[in-house]
Tab-separated table of C-alpha atoms in Angstrom:
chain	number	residue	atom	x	y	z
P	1	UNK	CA	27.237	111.121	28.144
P	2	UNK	CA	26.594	112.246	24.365
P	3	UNK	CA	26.861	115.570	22.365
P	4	UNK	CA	24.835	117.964	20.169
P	5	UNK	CA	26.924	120.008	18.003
P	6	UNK	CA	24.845	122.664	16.701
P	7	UNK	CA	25.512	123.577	12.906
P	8	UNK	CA	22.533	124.579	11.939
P	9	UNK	CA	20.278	127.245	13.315
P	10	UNK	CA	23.056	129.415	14.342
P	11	UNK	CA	22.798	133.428	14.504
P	12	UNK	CA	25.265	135.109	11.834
P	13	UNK	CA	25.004	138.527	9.618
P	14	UNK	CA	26.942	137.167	7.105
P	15	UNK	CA	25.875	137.260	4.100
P	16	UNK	CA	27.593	133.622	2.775
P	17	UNK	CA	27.674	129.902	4.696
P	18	UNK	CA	30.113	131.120	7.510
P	19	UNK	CA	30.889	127.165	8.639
P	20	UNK	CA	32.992	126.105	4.968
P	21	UNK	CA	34.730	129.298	5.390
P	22	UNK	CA	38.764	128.583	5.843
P	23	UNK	CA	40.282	130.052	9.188
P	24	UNK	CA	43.636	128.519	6.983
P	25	UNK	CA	44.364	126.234	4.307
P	26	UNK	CA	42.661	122.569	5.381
P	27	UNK	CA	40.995	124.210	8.208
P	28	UNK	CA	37.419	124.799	7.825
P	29	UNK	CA	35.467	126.721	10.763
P	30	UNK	CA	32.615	124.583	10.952
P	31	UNK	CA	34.782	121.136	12.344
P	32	UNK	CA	37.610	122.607	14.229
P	33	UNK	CA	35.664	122.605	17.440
P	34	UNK	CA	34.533	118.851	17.035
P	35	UNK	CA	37.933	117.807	15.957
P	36	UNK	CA	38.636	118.660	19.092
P	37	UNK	CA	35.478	117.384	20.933
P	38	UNK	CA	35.912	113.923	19.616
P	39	UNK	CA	39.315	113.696	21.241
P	40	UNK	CA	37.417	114.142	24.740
P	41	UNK	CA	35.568	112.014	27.382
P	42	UNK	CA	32.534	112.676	25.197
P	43	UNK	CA	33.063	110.047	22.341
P	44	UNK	CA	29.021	110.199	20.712
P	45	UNK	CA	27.993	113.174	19.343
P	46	UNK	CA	24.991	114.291	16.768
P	47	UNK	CA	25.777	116.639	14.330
P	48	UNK	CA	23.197	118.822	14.145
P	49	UNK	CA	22.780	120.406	10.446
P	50	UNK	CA	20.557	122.448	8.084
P	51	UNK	CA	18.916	120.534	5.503
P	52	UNK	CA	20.242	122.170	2.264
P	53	UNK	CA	23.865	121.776	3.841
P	54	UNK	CA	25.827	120.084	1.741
P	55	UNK	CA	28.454	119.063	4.369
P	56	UNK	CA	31.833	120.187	3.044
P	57	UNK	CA	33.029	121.485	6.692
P	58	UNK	CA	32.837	117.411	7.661
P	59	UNK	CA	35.121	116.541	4.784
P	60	UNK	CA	37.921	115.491	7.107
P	61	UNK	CA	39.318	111.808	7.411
P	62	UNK	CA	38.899	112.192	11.258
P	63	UNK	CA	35.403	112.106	11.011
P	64	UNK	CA	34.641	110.367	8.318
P	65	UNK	CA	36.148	107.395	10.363
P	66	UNK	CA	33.801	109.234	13.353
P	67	UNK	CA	31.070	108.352	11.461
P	68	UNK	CA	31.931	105.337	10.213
P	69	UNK	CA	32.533	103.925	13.503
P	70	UNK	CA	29.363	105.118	14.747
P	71	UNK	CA	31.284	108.032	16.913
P	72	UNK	CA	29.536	110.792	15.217
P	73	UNK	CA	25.258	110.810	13.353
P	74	UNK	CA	24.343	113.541	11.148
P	75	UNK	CA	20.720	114.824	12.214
P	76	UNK	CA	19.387	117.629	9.665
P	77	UNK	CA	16.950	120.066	11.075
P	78	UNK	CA	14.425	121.398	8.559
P	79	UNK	CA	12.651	123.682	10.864
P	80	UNK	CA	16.468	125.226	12.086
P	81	UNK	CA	15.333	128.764	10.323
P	82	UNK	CA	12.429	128.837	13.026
P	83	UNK	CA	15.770	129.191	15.349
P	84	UNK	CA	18.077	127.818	17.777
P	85	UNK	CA	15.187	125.559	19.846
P	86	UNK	CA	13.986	123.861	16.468
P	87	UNK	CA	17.871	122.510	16.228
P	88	UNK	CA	18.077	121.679	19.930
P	89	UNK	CA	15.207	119.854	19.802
P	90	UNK	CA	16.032	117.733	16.572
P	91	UNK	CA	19.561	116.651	18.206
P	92	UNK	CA	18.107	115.828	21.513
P	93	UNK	CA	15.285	113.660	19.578
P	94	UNK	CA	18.075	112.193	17.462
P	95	UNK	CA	20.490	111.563	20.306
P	96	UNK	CA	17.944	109.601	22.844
P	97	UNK	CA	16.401	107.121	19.942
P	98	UNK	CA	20.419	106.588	19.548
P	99	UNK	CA	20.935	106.536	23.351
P	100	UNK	CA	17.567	106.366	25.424
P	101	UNK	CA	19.648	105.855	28.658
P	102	UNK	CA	21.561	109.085	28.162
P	103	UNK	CA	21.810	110.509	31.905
P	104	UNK	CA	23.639	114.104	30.480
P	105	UNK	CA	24.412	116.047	27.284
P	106	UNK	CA	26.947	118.115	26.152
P	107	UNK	CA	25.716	121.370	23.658
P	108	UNK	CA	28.366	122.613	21.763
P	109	UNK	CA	28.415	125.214	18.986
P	110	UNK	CA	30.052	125.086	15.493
P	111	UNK	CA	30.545	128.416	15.641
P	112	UNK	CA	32.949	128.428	18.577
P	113	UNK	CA	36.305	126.946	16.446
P	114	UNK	CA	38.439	127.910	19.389
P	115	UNK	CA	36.778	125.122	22.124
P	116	UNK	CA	38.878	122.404	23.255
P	117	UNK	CA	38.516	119.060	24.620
P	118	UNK	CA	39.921	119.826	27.928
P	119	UNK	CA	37.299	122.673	27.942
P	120	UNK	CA	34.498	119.386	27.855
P	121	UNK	CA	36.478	117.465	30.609
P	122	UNK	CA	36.471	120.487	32.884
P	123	UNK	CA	32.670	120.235	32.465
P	124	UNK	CA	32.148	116.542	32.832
P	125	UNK	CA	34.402	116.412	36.007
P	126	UNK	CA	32.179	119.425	37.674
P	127	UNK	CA	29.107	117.485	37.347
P	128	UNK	CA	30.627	114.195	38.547
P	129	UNK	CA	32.099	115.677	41.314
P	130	UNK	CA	28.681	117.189	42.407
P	131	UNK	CA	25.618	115.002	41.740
P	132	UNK	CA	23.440	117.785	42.336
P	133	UNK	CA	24.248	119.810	39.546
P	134	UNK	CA	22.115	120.328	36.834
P	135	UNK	CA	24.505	121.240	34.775
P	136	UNK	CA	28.020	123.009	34.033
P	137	UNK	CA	28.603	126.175	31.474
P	138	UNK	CA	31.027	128.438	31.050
P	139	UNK	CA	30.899	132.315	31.180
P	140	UNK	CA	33.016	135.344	29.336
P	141	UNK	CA	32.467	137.198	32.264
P	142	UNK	CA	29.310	138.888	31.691
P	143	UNK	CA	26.797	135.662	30.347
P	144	UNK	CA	26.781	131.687	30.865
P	145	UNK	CA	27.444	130.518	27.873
P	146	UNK	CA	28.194	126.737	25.500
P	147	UNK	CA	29.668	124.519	25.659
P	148	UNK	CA	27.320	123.508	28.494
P	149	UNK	CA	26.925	120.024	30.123
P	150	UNK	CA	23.017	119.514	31.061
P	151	UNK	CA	22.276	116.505	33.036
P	152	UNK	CA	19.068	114.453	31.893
P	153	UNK	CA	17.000	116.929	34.249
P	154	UNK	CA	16.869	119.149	31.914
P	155	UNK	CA	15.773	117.551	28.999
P	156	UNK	CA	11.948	118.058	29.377
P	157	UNK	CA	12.670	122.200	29.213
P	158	UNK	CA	15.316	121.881	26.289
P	159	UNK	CA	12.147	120.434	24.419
P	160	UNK	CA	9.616	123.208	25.131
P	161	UNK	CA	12.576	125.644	24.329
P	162	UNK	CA	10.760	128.335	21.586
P	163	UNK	CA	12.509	130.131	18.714
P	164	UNK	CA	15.984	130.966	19.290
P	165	UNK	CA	15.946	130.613	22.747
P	166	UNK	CA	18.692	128.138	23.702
P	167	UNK	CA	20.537	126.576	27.062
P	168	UNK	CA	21.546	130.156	28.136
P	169	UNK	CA	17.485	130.687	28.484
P	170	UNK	CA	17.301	128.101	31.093
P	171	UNK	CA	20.501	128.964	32.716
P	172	UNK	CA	18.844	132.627	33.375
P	173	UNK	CA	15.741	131.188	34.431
P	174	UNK	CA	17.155	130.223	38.079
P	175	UNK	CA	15.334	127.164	38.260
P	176	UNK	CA	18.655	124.961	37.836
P	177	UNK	CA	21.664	124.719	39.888
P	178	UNK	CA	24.630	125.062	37.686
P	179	UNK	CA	28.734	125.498	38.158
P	180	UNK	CA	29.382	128.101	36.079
P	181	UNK	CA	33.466	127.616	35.091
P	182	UNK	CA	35.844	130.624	33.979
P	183	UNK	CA	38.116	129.343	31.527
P	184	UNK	CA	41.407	128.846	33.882
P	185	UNK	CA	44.399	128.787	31.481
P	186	UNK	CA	42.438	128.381	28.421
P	187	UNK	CA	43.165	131.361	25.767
P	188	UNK	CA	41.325	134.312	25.907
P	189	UNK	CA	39.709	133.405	22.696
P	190	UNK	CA	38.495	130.210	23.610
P	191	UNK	CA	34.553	131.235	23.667
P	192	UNK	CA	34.842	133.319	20.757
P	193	UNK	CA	31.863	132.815	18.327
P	194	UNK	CA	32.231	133.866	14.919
P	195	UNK	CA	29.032	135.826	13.624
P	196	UNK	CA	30.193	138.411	11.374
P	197	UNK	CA	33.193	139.518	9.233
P	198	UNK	CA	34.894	141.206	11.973
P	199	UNK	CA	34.925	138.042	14.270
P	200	UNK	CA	35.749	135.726	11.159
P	201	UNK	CA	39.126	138.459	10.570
P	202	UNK	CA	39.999	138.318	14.291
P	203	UNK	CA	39.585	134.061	14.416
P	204	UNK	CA	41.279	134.104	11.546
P	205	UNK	CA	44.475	136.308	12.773
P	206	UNK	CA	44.097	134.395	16.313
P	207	UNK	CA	44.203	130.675	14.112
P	208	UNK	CA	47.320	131.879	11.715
P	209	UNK	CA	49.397	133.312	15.094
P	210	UNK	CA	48.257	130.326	16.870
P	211	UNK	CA	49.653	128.004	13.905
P	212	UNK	CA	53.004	130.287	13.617
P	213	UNK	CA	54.160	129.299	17.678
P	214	UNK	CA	53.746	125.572	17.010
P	215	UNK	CA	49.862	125.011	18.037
P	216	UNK	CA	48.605	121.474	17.324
């Protein structure tokens, strides 16, 4: 099992690069969720990024040593303002020349700073425990939702995927079996995407209370 972790075609009505923006000192929104990530079952990932990104969110010694060690590939996608499919598609591409015999992949978002790495074994141990799952998502209660675990099955339609449709447009289709998880003990706040200034405010008073009770 590998990873995409998509930094680049990623909705936002902000009006500046959201993933360099500091939810506190040292802690920059864009690697908080694959700091976490790399910690998990899930040790290759591809690091999916717009071409004119200049990378500052991956200044961190933790994955610089990722990438050194081969842990972690940057894979730019040129095409990612053409949407969320154009970025899909590049890390899939980039992850099976890297590992052809890949039999699932996990999609996670750099906009979700809140996910953890217990949140990705959750997933991997649903689809072991049930070889015929396609895959494993999670929902807020209302939509199925990243990070998502897609067995190999799906591949084929991640590829034919079309502007910013992502996973969540094959999870609606109904042509794949999935366990759809709740988030059982994780914090409320643990899907929370940050798109705009109000969500950046609110991840940002979540991170600092988190931080003041002694959160690693």
């Amino acid at each position: 099992m590998s990873g995409i972790y998509l930094a680049a075609g990623l909705s936002s009505r902000m009006k500046r690069p959201k993933l360099r923006l500091p939810l506190s000192p040292g802690a920059m929104l864009g690697s908080q969720a694959l700091l976490a990530l790399l910690n998990s079952a899930i040790k290759s990932w591809i690091v999916v990024h717009r071409s004119n990104d200049e990378l500052e969110w991956l200044d961190a010694p933790e994955l610089e040593r990722a990438c050194r060690t081969g842990q972690l590939h940057k894979q730019d996608s040129p095409l990612s303002a053409q949407g969320m499919s154009r970025s899909l598609r590049s890390g899939l591409e980039a992850l099976l020349a890297l590992y052809p015999h890949t039999d699932a992949v996990l999609i996670a978002l750099a906009d979700q700073p809140f996910v953890t790495a217990r949140m990705a074994e959750r997933l991997v141990e649903a689809l072991e425990h049930n070889s015929t799952l396609d895959y494993a998502a999670y929902s807020d209660g209302s939509a199925t939702m990243p990070p998502a675990l897609l067995r190999a099955t799906m591949f084929s339609a991640l590829e034919e995927l079309e502007g910013d449709q992502g996973a969540r447009r094959l999870f609606a289709t109904g042509k794949y079996k999935g366990a759809v998880l709740d988030l059982n003990g994780e914090q409320d706040f643990a899907l929370h995407d940050i798109d705009d200034e109000d969500s950046l405010q609110a991840a940002i008073g979540v991170w600092n209370r988190r931080e003041s009770d002694g959160h690693e």
